[in-house]
Amino acid sequence: MPTSVNVAVVFYSATGTLTTMARAMTEDAEAAGATVRLRKVAELAPQAAIDSNPAWAANIEATADIAEVTPDDMRWADAVVFGSPTRYGNVSAQLKQFLDTLGGLWQAGELADKVYSGFTASATPHGGQETTLIALYNTIHHFGGILVTPGYTHASKFVDGNPYGTSHVSGQGDLPVNEQTLTAVRVQAERVVKFTRALKDGLGA
Ligand SMILES: Cc1cc2nc3c(=O)[nH]c(=O)nc-3n(C[C@H](O)[C@H](O)[C@H](O)COP(=O)(O)O)c2cc1C
């Protein structure tokens, strides 16, 4: 029996791009043999802002079946894959707020020695995908986490071109998640599961 691997996919999405990516990440990590908890972070925006954007309101409805993340999901996970759209080249406030609730676990050392990875989306090709992932990864260093990023470890990475994590260019909402992005998700999910299992095996030996 291969060693069991628990993966938490923890994401924020306003208008659905990251939701599609997070659901695909969940399926691909499961296909790679992991047990997966798909979790959204809490929405912080005022209802009036959400209601002013039909895609935002639709995404709230479309994610009603996904539980909100709790610190226990972090404790449970051997690997956490975080997803956030770029916000001015940075992590969304909603995901950051969740990270900022984890001080207790962090101080207790319970976030260390796990595998972490990230995925993102932006409106434009140079709109901050790499900076968003690197901003996210700053936190992982403070956790004492082990970053598993895709690098250029698969032929497809020379096509999508982002070694830091999966990223999608969504335009003005008119560029839905495509085959290229779904391939990047699969490559990242498989790599996260593979190295999480190897880490657990190695530490258990
Ligand atoms: C406040 C705000 C700031 C944003 N900043 C950028 C940006 O700097 N560059 C960019 O390309 N897209 C930016 N975007 C666009 C989103 O990152 C992009 O639409 C993303 O794909 C949305 O993901 P979602 O559909 O999962 O919410 C911004 C969006 C918002 C609402």
Short mmCIF file of C-alpha atoms and ligand atoms in Angstrom, two decimals:
data_model
loop_
_atom_site.label_atom_id
_atom_site.label_comp_id
_atom_site.label_asym_id
_atom_site.label_seq_id
_atom_site.Cartn_x
_atom_site.Cartn_y
_atom_site.Cartn_z
CA MET A 1 0.00 0.00 0.00
CA PRO A 2 1.43 3.41 -0.89
CA THR A 3 1.68 5.85 2.01
CA SER A 4 -1.49 7.92 2.44
CA VAL A 5 -1.29 11.61 1.58
CA ASN A 6 -3.73 14.29 2.81
CA VAL A 7 -3.96 17.36 0.59
CA ALA A 8 -5.92 20.53 1.43
CA VAL A 9 -6.76 22.75 -1.55
CA VAL A 10 -7.46 26.14 0.03
CA PHE A 11 -8.52 28.94 -2.28
CA TYR A 12 -10.23 32.26 -2.79
CA SER A 13 -12.14 33.13 -5.95
CA ALA A 14 -14.36 36.12 -6.67
CA THR A 15 -15.51 35.42 -10.21
CA GLY A 16 -14.92 31.70 -10.62
CA THR A 17 -11.55 31.26 -12.31
CA LEU A 18 -9.82 29.98 -9.18
CA THR A 19 -12.87 27.86 -8.35
CA THR A 20 -12.46 25.96 -11.62
CA MET A 21 -8.73 25.56 -11.00
CA ALA A 22 -9.27 24.44 -7.40
CA ARG A 23 -11.85 21.83 -8.40
CA ALA A 24 -9.43 20.51 -11.05
CA MET A 25 -6.58 20.48 -8.52
CA THR A 26 -8.78 18.42 -6.21
CA GLU A 27 -9.64 15.86 -8.91
CA ASP A 28 -6.04 15.56 -10.06
CA ALA A 29 -4.63 15.15 -6.54
CA GLU A 30 -7.26 12.47 -5.89
CA ALA A 31 -6.34 10.76 -9.17
CA ALA A 32 -2.72 10.81 -7.97
CA GLY A 33 -3.81 8.87 -4.86
CA ALA A 34 -4.33 11.61 -2.26
CA THR A 35 -7.26 12.20 0.07
CA VAL A 36 -8.30 15.79 -0.60
CA ARG A 37 -10.22 18.46 1.28
CA LEU A 38 -11.34 21.27 -1.03
CA ARG A 39 -11.85 24.39 1.08
CA LYS A 40 -12.72 28.02 0.33
CA VAL A 41 -11.69 30.93 2.54
CA ALA A 42 -14.28 33.31 3.95
CA GLU A 43 -15.52 36.19 1.78
CA LEU A 44 -14.76 39.60 3.28
CA ALA A 45 -16.29 41.91 0.69
CA PRO A 46 -19.53 43.77 1.42
CA GLN A 47 -22.68 42.23 -0.07
CA ALA A 48 -23.27 45.35 -2.18
CA ALA A 49 -19.94 44.84 -3.95
CA ILE A 50 -20.75 41.19 -4.63
CA ASP A 51 -24.22 42.02 -5.91
CA SER A 52 -22.83 44.63 -8.29
CA ASN A 53 -20.96 41.93 -10.25
CA PRO A 54 -23.08 39.05 -11.65
CA ALA A 55 -20.04 36.77 -12.02
CA TRP A 56 -19.14 37.33 -8.36
CA ALA A 57 -22.66 36.56 -7.14
CA ALA A 58 -22.79 33.49 -9.41
CA ASN A 59 -19.53 32.18 -7.96
CA ILE A 60 -20.85 32.50 -4.41
CA GLU A 61 -23.76 30.31 -5.44
CA ALA A 62 -21.55 27.89 -7.37
CA THR A 63 -19.31 27.34 -4.35
CA ALA A 64 -22.10 26.85 -1.80
CA ASP A 65 -21.20 23.14 -1.65
CA ILE A 66 -17.59 23.86 -0.64
CA ALA A 67 -16.89 24.11 3.10
CA GLU A 68 -15.04 27.07 4.55
CA VAL A 69 -11.50 26.29 5.63
CA THR A 70 -10.68 25.97 9.32
CA PRO A 71 -7.31 25.73 11.07
CA ASP A 72 -8.04 22.03 11.60
CA ASP A 73 -7.78 21.51 7.83
CA MET A 74 -4.22 22.83 8.04
CA ARG A 75 -3.42 20.48 10.92
CA TRP A 76 -4.90 17.53 8.99
CA ALA A 77 -3.04 18.21 5.75
CA ASP A 78 0.31 16.76 4.74
CA ALA A 79 0.28 19.21 1.83
CA VAL A 80 -1.58 22.47 1.27
CA VAL A 81 -2.12 23.94 -2.18
CA PHE A 82 -3.23 27.56 -1.92
CA GLY A 83 -5.04 29.39 -4.71
CA SER A 84 -5.56 33.15 -4.98
CA PRO A 85 -6.29 35.50 -7.85
CA THR A 86 -3.78 38.32 -8.13
CA ARG A 87 -4.69 41.55 -6.41
CA TYR A 88 -2.29 44.20 -7.68
CA GLY A 89 0.42 41.54 -7.88
CA ASN A 90 -0.33 40.26 -4.40
CA VAL A 91 -2.33 37.61 -2.55
CA SER A 92 -6.03 38.43 -2.11
CA ALA A 93 -7.04 39.90 1.26
CA GLN A 94 -9.43 37.00 1.77
CA LEU A 95 -6.69 34.35 1.60
CA LYS A 96 -4.28 36.55 3.53
CA GLN A 97 -6.86 36.98 6.29
CA PHE A 98 -7.05 33.21 6.66
CA LEU A 99 -3.24 32.97 6.79
CA ASP A 100 -3.29 35.63 9.50
CA THR A 101 -5.58 33.51 11.68
CA LEU A 102 -2.94 30.77 11.82
CA GLY A 103 -0.60 32.42 14.32
CA GLY A 104 -1.42 29.87 17.03
CA LEU A 105 -0.66 26.87 14.84
CA TRP A 106 2.45 28.58 13.50
CA GLN A 107 3.80 29.27 16.99
CA ALA A 108 3.10 25.67 17.99
CA GLY A 109 5.15 24.49 14.99
CA GLU A 110 2.14 22.76 13.47
CA LEU A 111 2.51 24.35 10.05
CA ALA A 112 6.12 23.25 9.59
CA ASP A 113 7.39 20.20 7.68
CA LYS A 114 4.40 20.13 5.34
CA VAL A 115 4.49 20.53 1.58
CA TYR A 116 3.04 23.74 0.12
CA SER A 117 2.36 24.98 -3.39
CA GLY A 118 0.29 27.71 -5.03
CA PHE A 119 -1.78 28.66 -8.08
CA THR A 120 -3.15 31.95 -9.32
CA ALA A 121 -4.85 33.89 -12.11
CA SER A 122 -4.69 37.42 -13.43
CA ALA A 123 -6.52 39.45 -16.04
CA THR A 124 -3.40 40.16 -18.10
CA PRO A 125 -0.26 38.15 -18.99
CA HIS A 126 2.08 40.42 -17.06
CA GLY A 127 -0.44 41.32 -14.38
CA GLY A 128 1.41 39.84 -11.43
CA GLN A 129 1.15 36.04 -11.48
CA GLU A 130 4.74 35.41 -10.43
CA THR A 131 4.72 38.16 -7.81
CA THR A 132 1.50 36.80 -6.33
CA LEU A 133 2.96 33.30 -6.00
CA ILE A 134 6.22 34.59 -4.57
CA ALA A 135 4.31 36.77 -2.10
CA LEU A 136 2.38 33.67 -1.04
CA TYR A 137 5.60 31.70 -0.75
CA ASN A 138 7.11 34.27 1.64
CA THR A 139 4.61 33.02 4.20
CA ILE A 140 5.54 29.39 3.56
CA HIS A 141 9.15 30.09 4.52
CA HIS A 142 7.91 31.49 7.82
CA PHE A 143 5.82 28.36 8.36
CA GLY A 144 8.91 26.18 7.89
CA GLY A 145 7.08 24.60 4.97
CA ILE A 146 8.59 22.74 2.05
CA LEU A 147 7.76 24.34 -1.28
CA VAL A 148 7.05 21.98 -4.15
CA THR A 149 6.69 24.04 -7.29
CA PRO A 150 6.41 22.70 -10.84
CA GLY A 151 9.60 24.25 -12.18
CA TYR A 152 10.29 23.22 -15.76
CA THR A 153 10.04 19.55 -14.87
CA HIS A 154 7.56 18.59 -17.60
CA ALA A 155 7.47 19.41 -21.31
CA SER A 156 4.18 21.31 -20.80
CA LYS A 157 5.94 23.80 -18.51
CA PHE A 158 7.85 25.14 -21.52
CA VAL A 159 4.44 25.88 -23.06
CA ASP A 160 2.60 27.49 -20.11
CA GLY A 161 5.85 29.06 -18.99
CA ASN A 162 5.28 29.47 -15.26
CA PRO A 163 7.65 27.43 -13.04
CA TYR A 164 6.31 29.02 -9.82
CA GLY A 165 2.88 27.41 -9.98
CA THR A 166 -0.14 27.08 -12.21
CA SER A 167 -1.44 30.40 -13.48
CA HIS A 168 -4.20 31.41 -15.83
CA VAL A 169 -4.82 34.61 -17.77
CA SER A 170 -8.56 35.25 -17.52
CA GLY A 171 -8.87 38.53 -19.47
CA GLN A 172 -12.01 40.40 -18.56
CA GLY A 173 -13.64 37.11 -17.61
CA ASP A 174 -13.78 36.14 -21.29
CA LEU A 175 -10.89 33.65 -21.20
CA PRO A 176 -12.10 30.59 -19.31
CA VAL A 177 -9.73 28.00 -17.87
CA ASN A 178 -8.39 26.05 -20.85
CA GLU A 179 -6.50 22.83 -21.62
CA GLN A 180 -3.11 24.49 -21.11
CA THR A 181 -4.05 25.59 -17.60
CA LEU A 182 -5.68 22.25 -16.77
CA THR A 183 -2.48 20.47 -17.85
CA ALA A 184 -0.47 22.74 -15.57
CA VAL A 185 -2.85 21.94 -12.70
CA ARG A 186 -2.41 18.21 -13.28
CA VAL A 187 1.39 18.42 -13.45
CA GLN A 188 1.44 20.45 -10.21
CA ALA A 189 -1.01 18.15 -8.39
CA GLU A 190 0.94 15.03 -9.34
CA ARG A 191 4.21 16.59 -8.25
CA VAL A 192 2.79 17.73 -4.90
CA VAL A 193 1.39 14.28 -4.14
CA LYS A 194 4.56 12.51 -5.28
CA PHE A 195 6.90 14.57 -3.13
CA THR A 196 4.58 14.67 -0.13
CA ARG A 197 4.50 10.88 -0.17
CA ALA A 198 8.30 10.73 -0.59
CA LEU A 199 8.74 13.11 2.35
CA LYS A 200 6.44 11.07 4.59
CA ASP A 201 8.16 7.85 3.54
CA GLY A 202 11.57 9.37 4.17
CA LEU A 203 10.67 10.79 7.59
CA GLY A 204 9.05 7.51 8.58
CA ALA A 205 12.06 5.39 7.55
C1 LIG B 1 -9.03 44.54 -6.80
C2 LIG B 1 -8.52 43.74 -7.96
C3 LIG B 1 -7.20 43.87 -8.33
C4 LIG B 1 -6.71 43.17 -9.43
N1 LIG B 1 -5.41 43.36 -9.80
C5 LIG B 1 -4.98 42.80 -10.95
C6 LIG B 1 -3.70 43.12 -11.45
O1 LIG B 1 -2.93 43.88 -10.85
N2 LIG B 1 -3.31 42.53 -12.62
C7 LIG B 1 -4.12 41.69 -13.32
O2 LIG B 1 -3.74 41.19 -14.38
N3 LIG B 1 -5.35 41.36 -12.86
C8 LIG B 1 -5.78 41.91 -11.69
N4 LIG B 1 -7.05 41.62 -11.24
C9 LIG B 1 -7.84 40.63 -11.97
C10 LIG B 1 -7.97 39.26 -11.29
O3 LIG B 1 -6.80 38.84 -10.67
C11 LIG B 1 -8.37 38.24 -12.34
O4 LIG B 1 -9.57 38.63 -12.93
C12 LIG B 1 -8.51 36.82 -11.77
O5 LIG B 1 -8.50 35.90 -12.83
C13 LIG B 1 -9.82 36.65 -11.02
O6 LIG B 1 -9.91 35.33 -10.50
P1 LIG B 1 -11.34 34.82 -9.99
O7 LIG B 1 -12.22 34.73 -11.21
O8 LIG B 1 -11.08 33.46 -9.41
O9 LIG B 1 -11.84 35.77 -9.00
C14 LIG B 1 -7.55 42.30 -10.14
C15 LIG B 1 -8.88 42.15 -9.75
C16 LIG B 1 -9.37 42.86 -8.67
C17 LIG B 1 -10.81 42.72 -8.29
#
